[in-house]
Coordinates of C-alpha atoms and ligand atoms in Angstrom, one line a residue:
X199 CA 35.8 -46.0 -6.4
X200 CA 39.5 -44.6 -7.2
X201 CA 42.1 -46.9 -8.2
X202 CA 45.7 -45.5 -9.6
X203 CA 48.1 -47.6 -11.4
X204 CA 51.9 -47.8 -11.7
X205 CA 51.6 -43.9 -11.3
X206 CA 55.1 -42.3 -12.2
X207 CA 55.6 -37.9 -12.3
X208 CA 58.2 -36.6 -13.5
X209 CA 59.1 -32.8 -13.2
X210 CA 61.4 -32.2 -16.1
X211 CA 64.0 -35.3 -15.2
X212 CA 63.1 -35.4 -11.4
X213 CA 60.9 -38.0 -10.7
X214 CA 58.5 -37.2 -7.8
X215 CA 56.3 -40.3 -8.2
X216 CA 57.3 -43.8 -8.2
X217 CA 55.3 -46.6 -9.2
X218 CA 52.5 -45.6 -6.9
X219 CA 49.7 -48.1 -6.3
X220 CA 46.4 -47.4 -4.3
X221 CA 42.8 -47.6 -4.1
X222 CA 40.0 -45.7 -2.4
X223 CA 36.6 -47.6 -1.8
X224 CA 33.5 -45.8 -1.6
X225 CA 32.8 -44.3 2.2
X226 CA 36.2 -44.2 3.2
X227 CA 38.4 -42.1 4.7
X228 CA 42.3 -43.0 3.2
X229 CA 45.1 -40.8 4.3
X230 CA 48.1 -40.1 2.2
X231 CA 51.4 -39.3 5.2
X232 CA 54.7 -38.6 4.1
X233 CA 57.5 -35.5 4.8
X234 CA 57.9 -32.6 3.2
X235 CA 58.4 -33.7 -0.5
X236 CA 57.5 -36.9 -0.4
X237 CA 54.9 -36.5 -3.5
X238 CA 51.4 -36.0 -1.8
X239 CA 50.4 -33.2 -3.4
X240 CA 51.6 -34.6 -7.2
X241 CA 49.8 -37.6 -6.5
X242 CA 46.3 -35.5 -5.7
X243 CA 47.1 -32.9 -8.5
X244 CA 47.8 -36.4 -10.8
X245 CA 44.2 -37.9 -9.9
X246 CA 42.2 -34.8 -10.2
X247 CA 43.9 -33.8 -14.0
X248 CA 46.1 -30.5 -13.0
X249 CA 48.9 -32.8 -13.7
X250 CA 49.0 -34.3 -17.7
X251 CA 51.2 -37.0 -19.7
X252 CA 52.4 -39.0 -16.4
X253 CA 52.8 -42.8 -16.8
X254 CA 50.3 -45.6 -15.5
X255 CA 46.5 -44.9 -14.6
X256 CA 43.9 -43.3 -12.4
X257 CA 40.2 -44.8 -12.6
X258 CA 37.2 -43.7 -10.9
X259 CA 34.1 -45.7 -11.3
X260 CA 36.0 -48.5 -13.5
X261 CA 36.4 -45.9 -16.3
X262 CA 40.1 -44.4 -17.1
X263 CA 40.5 -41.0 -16.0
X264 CA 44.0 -40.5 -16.3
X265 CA 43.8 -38.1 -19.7
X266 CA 40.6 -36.4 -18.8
X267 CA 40.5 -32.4 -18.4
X268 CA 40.6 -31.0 -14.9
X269 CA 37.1 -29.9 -15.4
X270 CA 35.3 -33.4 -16.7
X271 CA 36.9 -34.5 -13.7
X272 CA 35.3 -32.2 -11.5
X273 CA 32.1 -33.2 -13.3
X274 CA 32.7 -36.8 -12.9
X275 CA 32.4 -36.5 -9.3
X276 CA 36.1 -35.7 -7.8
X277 CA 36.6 -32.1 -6.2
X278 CA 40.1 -30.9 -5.1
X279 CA 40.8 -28.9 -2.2
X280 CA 44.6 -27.6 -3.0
X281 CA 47.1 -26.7 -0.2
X282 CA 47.1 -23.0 0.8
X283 CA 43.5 -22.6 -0.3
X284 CA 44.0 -21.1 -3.4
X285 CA 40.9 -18.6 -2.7
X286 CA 40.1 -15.6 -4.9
X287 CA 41.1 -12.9 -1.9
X288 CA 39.9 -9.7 -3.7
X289 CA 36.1 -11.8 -3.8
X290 CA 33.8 -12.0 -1.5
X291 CA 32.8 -15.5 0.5
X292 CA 30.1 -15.5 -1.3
X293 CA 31.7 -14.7 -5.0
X294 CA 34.4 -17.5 -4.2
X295 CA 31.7 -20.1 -3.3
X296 CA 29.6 -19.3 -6.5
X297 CA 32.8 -20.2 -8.6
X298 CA 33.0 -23.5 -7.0
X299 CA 29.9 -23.9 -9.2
X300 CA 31.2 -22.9 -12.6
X301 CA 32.2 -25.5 -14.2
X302 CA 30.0 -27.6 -12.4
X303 CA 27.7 -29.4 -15.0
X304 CA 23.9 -28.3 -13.4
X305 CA 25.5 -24.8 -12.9
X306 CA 22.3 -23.3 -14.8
X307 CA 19.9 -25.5 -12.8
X308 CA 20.3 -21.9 -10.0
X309 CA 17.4 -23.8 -7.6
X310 CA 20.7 -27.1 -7.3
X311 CA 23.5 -24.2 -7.2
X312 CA 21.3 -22.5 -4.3
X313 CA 20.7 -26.0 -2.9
X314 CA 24.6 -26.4 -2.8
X315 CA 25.6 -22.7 -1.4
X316 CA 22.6 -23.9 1.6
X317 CA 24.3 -27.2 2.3
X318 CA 27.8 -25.5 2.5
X319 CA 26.3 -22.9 4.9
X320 CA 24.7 -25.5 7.2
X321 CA 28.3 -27.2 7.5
X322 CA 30.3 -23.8 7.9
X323 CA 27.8 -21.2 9.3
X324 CA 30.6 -19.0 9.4
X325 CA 30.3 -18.3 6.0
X326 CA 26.8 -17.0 5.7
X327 CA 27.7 -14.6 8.2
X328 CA 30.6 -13.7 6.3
X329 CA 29.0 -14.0 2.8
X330 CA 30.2 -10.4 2.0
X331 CA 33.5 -10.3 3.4
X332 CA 36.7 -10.4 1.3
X333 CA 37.9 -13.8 1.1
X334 CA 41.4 -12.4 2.2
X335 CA 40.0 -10.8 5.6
X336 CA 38.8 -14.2 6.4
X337 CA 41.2 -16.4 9.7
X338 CA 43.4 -18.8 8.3
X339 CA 40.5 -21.4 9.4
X340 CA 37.7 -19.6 8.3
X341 CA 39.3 -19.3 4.6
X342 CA 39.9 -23.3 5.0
X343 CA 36.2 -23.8 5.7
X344 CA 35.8 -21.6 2.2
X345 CA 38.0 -23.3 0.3
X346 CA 36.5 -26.6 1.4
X347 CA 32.5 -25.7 1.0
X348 CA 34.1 -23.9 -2.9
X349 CA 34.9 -27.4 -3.3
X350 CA 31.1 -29.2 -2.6
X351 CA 29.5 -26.7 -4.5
X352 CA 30.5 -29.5 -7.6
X353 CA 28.8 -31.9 -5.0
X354 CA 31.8 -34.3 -5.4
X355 CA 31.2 -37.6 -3.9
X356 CA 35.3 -37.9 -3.9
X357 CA 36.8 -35.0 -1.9
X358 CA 40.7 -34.7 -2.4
X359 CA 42.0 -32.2 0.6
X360 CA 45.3 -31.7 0.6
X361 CA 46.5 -30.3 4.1
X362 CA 43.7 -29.0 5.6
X363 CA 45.3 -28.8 8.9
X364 CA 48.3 -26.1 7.5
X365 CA 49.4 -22.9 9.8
X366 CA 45.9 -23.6 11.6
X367 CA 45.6 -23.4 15.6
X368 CA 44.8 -26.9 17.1
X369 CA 41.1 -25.6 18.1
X370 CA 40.5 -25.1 14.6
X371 CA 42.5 -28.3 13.1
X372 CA 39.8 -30.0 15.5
X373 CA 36.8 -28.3 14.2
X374 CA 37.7 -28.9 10.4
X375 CA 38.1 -32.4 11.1
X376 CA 35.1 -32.4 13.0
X377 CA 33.5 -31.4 9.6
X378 CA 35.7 -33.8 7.4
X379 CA 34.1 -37.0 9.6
X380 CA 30.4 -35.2 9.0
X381 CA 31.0 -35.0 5.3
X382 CA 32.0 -38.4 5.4
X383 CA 29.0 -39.7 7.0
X384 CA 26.7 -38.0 4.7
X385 CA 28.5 -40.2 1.9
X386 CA 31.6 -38.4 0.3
X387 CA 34.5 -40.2 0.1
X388 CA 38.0 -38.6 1.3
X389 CA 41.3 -38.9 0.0
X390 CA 43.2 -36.2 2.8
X391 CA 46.9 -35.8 2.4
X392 CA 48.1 -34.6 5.8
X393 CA 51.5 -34.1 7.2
X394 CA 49.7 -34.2 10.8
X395 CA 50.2 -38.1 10.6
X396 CA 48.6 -38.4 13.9
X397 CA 45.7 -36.8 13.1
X398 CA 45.2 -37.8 10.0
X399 CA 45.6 -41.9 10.7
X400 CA 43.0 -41.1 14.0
X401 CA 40.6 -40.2 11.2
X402 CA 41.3 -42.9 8.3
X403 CA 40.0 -46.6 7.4
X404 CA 43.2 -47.2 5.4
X405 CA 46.4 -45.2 5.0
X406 CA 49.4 -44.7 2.5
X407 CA 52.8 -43.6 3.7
X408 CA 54.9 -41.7 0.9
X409 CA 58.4 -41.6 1.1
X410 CA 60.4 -39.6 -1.6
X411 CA 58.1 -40.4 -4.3
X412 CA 57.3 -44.1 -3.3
X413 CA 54.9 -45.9 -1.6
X414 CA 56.8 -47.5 1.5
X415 CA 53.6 -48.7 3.5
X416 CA 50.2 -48.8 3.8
X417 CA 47.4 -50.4 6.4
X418 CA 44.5 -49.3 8.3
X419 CA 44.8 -46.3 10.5
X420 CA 45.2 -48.3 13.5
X421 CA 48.0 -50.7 12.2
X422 CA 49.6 -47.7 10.9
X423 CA 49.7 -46.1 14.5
X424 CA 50.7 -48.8 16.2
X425 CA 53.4 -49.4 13.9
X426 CA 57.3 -48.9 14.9
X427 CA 58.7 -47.2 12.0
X428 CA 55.9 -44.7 11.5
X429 CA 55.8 -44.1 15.2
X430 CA 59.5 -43.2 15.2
X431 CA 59.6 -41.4 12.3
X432 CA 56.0 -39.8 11.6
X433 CA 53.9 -39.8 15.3
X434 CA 56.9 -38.3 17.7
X435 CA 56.5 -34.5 15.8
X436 CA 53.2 -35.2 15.2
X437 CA 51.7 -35.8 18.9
X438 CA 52.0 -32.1 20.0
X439 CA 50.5 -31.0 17.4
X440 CA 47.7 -32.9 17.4
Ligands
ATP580 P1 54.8 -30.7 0.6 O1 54.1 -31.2 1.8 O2 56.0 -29.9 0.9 O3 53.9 -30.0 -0.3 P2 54.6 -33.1 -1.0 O4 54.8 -34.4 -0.3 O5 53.2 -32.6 -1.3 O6 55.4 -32.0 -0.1 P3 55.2 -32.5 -3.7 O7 54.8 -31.1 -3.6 O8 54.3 -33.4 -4.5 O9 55.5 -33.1 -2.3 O10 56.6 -32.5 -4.4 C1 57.3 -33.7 -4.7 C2 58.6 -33.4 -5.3 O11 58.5 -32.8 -6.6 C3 59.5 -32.5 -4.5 O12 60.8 -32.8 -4.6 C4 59.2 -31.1 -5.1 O13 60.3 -30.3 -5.0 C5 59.1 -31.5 -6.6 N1 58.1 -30.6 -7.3 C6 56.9 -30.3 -6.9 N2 56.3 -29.5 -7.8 C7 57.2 -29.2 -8.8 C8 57.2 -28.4 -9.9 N3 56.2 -27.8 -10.3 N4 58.4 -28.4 -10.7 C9 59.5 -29.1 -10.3 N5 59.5 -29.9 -9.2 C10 58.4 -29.9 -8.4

């Protein structure tokens, strides 16, 4: 479904990303892991287009992505859930879900917008009941749940969530990836950058480990746990947390 190519970033004349290689199949779960830093979020800002003019290729669906506008990717299929939720906090739940749906390609089609705001509310029924409330009165969790269901009001069948698990109590860490696992078995893809490594690899078919802009390993989520250097460096902080 998403392959990326001899991906390099640079920031001016700092290059975040090296040479990055990886590929998502279609019904996965694949975990990006990696310190403070380490690229994760430049790689998911690269694939979904807020990032122009790097070097090498992203492709989703076989076709070239890598100079389309953040917006044609959205309607393409690829949503992105940034880190810190990025919600509009002066709006309303209900306002912020709506503009999941603006650029979204059937957004005149109001019975499939409607169809999308009733799905989200099935998954997070915390947010009909707070369909009024200021988006910057919701928790920390609940505002994670908005910025995700913002996000499938495109109906993406590739979800890009970059630390979903931030500044959130454990309870809740559990109960959004509770969710991530139920969107994933009604059939969207996830691409999840997480710097709960732990967590994240518990939850992945196959996992990337970013170190300073490169790619230093990758495996399943099991060989990834059970390996030594991950273990040592990535899983000892982790295991409290999770
Ligand atoms: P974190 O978990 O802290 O967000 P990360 O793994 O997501 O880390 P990135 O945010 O992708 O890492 O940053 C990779 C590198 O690029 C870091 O050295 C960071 O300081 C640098 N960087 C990120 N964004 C910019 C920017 N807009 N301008 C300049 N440098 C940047």
């Amino acid at each position: 479904m998403l392959e990326v190519k001899n991906l390099r970033v640079f920031y001016g004349s700092h290059k975040a990303l090296d040479e990055i290689n990886l590929k998502v199949d279609t019904g996965q779960i694949v975990s990006i892991i990696g310190a403070n830093g380490a690229g994760k979020s430049t790689l998911l800002k690269s694939i979904s287009g807020l990032i122009r003019g790097f070097e090498g290729d992203v492709f989703f669906d076989g076709h070239d992505i890598s100079s389309q506008s953040p917006s044609r990717i959205v309607n393409l299929g690829i949503s992105h859930v940034l880190e810190g939720r990025q919600l509009f906090a002066s709006l309303s739940t209900l306002d912020n879900l709506n503009l999941g749906a603006y650029i979204y390609k059937n957004r005149k089609n109001r019975a499939s917008v409607e169809e999308s705001r009733e799905k989200v509310f099935e998954i997070f029924p915390i947010l009909k009941e707070r369909a009024s409330q200021f988006a910057g009165t919701l928790s920390g969790g609940e505002q994670q749940m908005l910025a995700i269901g913002r996000a499938l009001m495109a109906k993406p069948r590739l979800l890009l969530l970059d630390e979903p698990s931030l500044g959130l109590a454990p309870r809740i860490v559990q109960n959004i990836f509770n969710v991530i696992r139920e969107l994933n078995q009604q059939g969207v893809t996830i691409l999840l950058v997480e710097q709960n490594a732990s967590l994240a690899l518990n939850s992945s078919d196959f996992a990337y480990v970013l170190e300073t802009g490169s790619k230093i390993l990758e495996g399943t989520g099991a060989d990834l746990l059970s390996d030594n250097m991950v273990q040592q460096a990535y899983l000892g902080a982790a295991k409290s947390a999770s």
